[in-house]
Short mmCIF file of C-alpha atoms in Angstrom, two decimals:
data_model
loop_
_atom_site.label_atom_id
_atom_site.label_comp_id
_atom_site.label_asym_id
_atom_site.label_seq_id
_atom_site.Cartn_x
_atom_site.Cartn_y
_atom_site.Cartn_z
CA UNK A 1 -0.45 -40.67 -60.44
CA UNK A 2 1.21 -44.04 -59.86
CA UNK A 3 -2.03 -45.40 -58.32
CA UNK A 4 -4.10 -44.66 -60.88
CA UNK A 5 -1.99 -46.71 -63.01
CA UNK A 6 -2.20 -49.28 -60.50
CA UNK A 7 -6.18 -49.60 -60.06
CA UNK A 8 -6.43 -48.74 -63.70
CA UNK A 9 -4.56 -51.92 -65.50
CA UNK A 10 -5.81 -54.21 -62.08
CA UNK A 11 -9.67 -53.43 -63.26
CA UNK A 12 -9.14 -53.55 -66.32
CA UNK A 13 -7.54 -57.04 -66.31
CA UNK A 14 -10.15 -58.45 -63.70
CA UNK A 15 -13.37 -56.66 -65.02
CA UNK A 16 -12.35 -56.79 -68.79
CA UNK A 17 -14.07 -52.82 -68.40
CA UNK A 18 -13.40 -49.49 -69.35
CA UNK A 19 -11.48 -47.19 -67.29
CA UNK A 20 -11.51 -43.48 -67.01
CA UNK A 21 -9.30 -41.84 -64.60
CA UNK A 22 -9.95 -38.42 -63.65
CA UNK A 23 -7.78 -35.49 -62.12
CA UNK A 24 -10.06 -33.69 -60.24
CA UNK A 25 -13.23 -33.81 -58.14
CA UNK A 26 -14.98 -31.16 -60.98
CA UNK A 27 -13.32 -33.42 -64.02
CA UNK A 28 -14.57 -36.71 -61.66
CA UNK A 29 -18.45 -35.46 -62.08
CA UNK A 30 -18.37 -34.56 -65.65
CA UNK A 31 -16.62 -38.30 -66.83
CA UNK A 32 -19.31 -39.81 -64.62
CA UNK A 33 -22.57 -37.28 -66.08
CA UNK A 34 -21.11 -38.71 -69.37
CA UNK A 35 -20.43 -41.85 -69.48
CA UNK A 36 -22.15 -43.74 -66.78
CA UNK A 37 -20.57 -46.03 -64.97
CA UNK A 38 -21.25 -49.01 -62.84
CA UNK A 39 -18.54 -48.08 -60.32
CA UNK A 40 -16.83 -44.94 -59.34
CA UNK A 41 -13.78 -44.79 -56.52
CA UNK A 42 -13.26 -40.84 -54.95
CA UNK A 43 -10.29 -40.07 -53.16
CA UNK A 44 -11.34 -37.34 -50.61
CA UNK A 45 -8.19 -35.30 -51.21
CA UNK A 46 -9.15 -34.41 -54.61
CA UNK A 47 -8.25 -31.17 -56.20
CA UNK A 48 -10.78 -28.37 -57.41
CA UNK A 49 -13.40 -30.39 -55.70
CA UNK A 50 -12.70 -33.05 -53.29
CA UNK A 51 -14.40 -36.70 -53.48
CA UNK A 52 -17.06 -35.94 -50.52
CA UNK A 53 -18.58 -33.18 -52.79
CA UNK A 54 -17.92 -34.89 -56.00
CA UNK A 55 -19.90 -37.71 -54.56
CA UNK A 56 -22.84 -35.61 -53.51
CA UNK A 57 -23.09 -33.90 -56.66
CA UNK A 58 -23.03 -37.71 -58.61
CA UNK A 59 -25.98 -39.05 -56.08
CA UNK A 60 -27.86 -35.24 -57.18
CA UNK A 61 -27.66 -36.19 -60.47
CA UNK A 62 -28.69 -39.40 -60.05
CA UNK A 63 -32.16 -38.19 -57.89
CA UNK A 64 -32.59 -35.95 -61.17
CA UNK A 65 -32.01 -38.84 -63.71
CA UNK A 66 -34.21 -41.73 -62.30
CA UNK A 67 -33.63 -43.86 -65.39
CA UNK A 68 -29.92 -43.97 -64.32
CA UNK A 69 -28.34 -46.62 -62.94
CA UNK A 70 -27.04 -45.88 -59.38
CA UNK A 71 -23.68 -46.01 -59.18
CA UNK A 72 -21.29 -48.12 -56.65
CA UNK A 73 -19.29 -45.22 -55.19
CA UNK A 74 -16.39 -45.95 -53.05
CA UNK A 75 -14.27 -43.25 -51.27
CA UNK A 76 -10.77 -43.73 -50.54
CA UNK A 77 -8.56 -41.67 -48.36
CA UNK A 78 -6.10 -41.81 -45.66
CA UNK A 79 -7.08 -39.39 -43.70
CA UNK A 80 -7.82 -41.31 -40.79
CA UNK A 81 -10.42 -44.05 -40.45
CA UNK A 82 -12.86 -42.95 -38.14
CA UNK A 83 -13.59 -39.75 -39.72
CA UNK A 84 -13.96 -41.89 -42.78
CA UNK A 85 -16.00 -43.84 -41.28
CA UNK A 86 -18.70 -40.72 -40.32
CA UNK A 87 -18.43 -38.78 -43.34
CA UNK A 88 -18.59 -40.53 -46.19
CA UNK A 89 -22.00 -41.95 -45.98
CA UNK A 90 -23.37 -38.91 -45.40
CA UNK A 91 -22.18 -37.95 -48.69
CA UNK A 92 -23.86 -40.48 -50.57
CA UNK A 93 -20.89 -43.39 -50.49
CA UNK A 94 -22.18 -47.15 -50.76
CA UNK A 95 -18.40 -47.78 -48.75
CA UNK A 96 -15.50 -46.19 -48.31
CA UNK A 97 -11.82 -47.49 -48.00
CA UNK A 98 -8.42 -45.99 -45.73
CA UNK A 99 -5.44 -46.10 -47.50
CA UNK A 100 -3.22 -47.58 -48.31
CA UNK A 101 -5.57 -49.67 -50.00
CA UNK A 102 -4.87 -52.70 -51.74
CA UNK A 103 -6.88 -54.33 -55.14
CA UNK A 104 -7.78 -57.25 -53.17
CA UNK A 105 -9.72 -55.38 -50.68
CA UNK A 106 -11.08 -53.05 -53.34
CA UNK A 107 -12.48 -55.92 -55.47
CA UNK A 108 -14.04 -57.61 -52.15
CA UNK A 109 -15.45 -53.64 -51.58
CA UNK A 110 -17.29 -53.80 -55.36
CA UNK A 111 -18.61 -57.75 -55.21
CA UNK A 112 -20.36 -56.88 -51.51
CA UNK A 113 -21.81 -53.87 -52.80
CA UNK A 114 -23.08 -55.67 -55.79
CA UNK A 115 -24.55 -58.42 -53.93
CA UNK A 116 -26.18 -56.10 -52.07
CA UNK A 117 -27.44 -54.36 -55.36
CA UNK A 118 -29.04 -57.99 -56.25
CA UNK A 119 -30.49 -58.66 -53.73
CA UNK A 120 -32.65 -55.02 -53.44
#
């Protein structure tokens, strides 16, 4: 997906980090069991499994795995923002983004949610 190309080369020229890109919600779950990362963006619209239940399953895992570091997960989607707005939380997102999104915006996203990390 052209998007994924997009976010993928933007992070890793701002973060200097690591990038795995994943094709589905199931695929999604097992890159993050595996490899731990500091940040995770779902879109909802996700095949096999979609990002809400991706999501879920990553905060489960993270209840069952205390030593691991919780995750900054951000879902993306476009559709619509108010049902955005009530769902995604109660999934287990730190924030959640309507497309079209732009890197700009995303970045902001992950240095607030840090911040907020810090300061707990």
């Amino acid at each position: 997906d052209d998007h994924c190309k997009i976010y993928r080369k933007a992070f890793e020229k701002k973060y200097d980090a690591y990038v795995e890109v994943a094709a589905n919600g199931s695929d999604g779950y097992n890159i993050f069991r595996e490899f731990k990362p500091e940040v995770v963006i779902l879109d909802v619209m996700l095949p096999v499994e979609n990002g809400w239940v991706a999501c879920k399953k990553m905060r489960a895992l993270e209840k069952r795995e205390p030593a691991r570091r919780k995750a900054i997960i951000i879902i993306v989607t476009a559709i619509g923002t108010h049902l955005n707005e009530m769902t995604s939380p109660l999934h287990g997102a730190d924030a959640y983004l309507d497309k079209p999104i732009d890197c700009k915006n995303l970045f902001r996203t992950i240095e607030e949610m840090q911040k907020e990390i810090k300061t707990v």
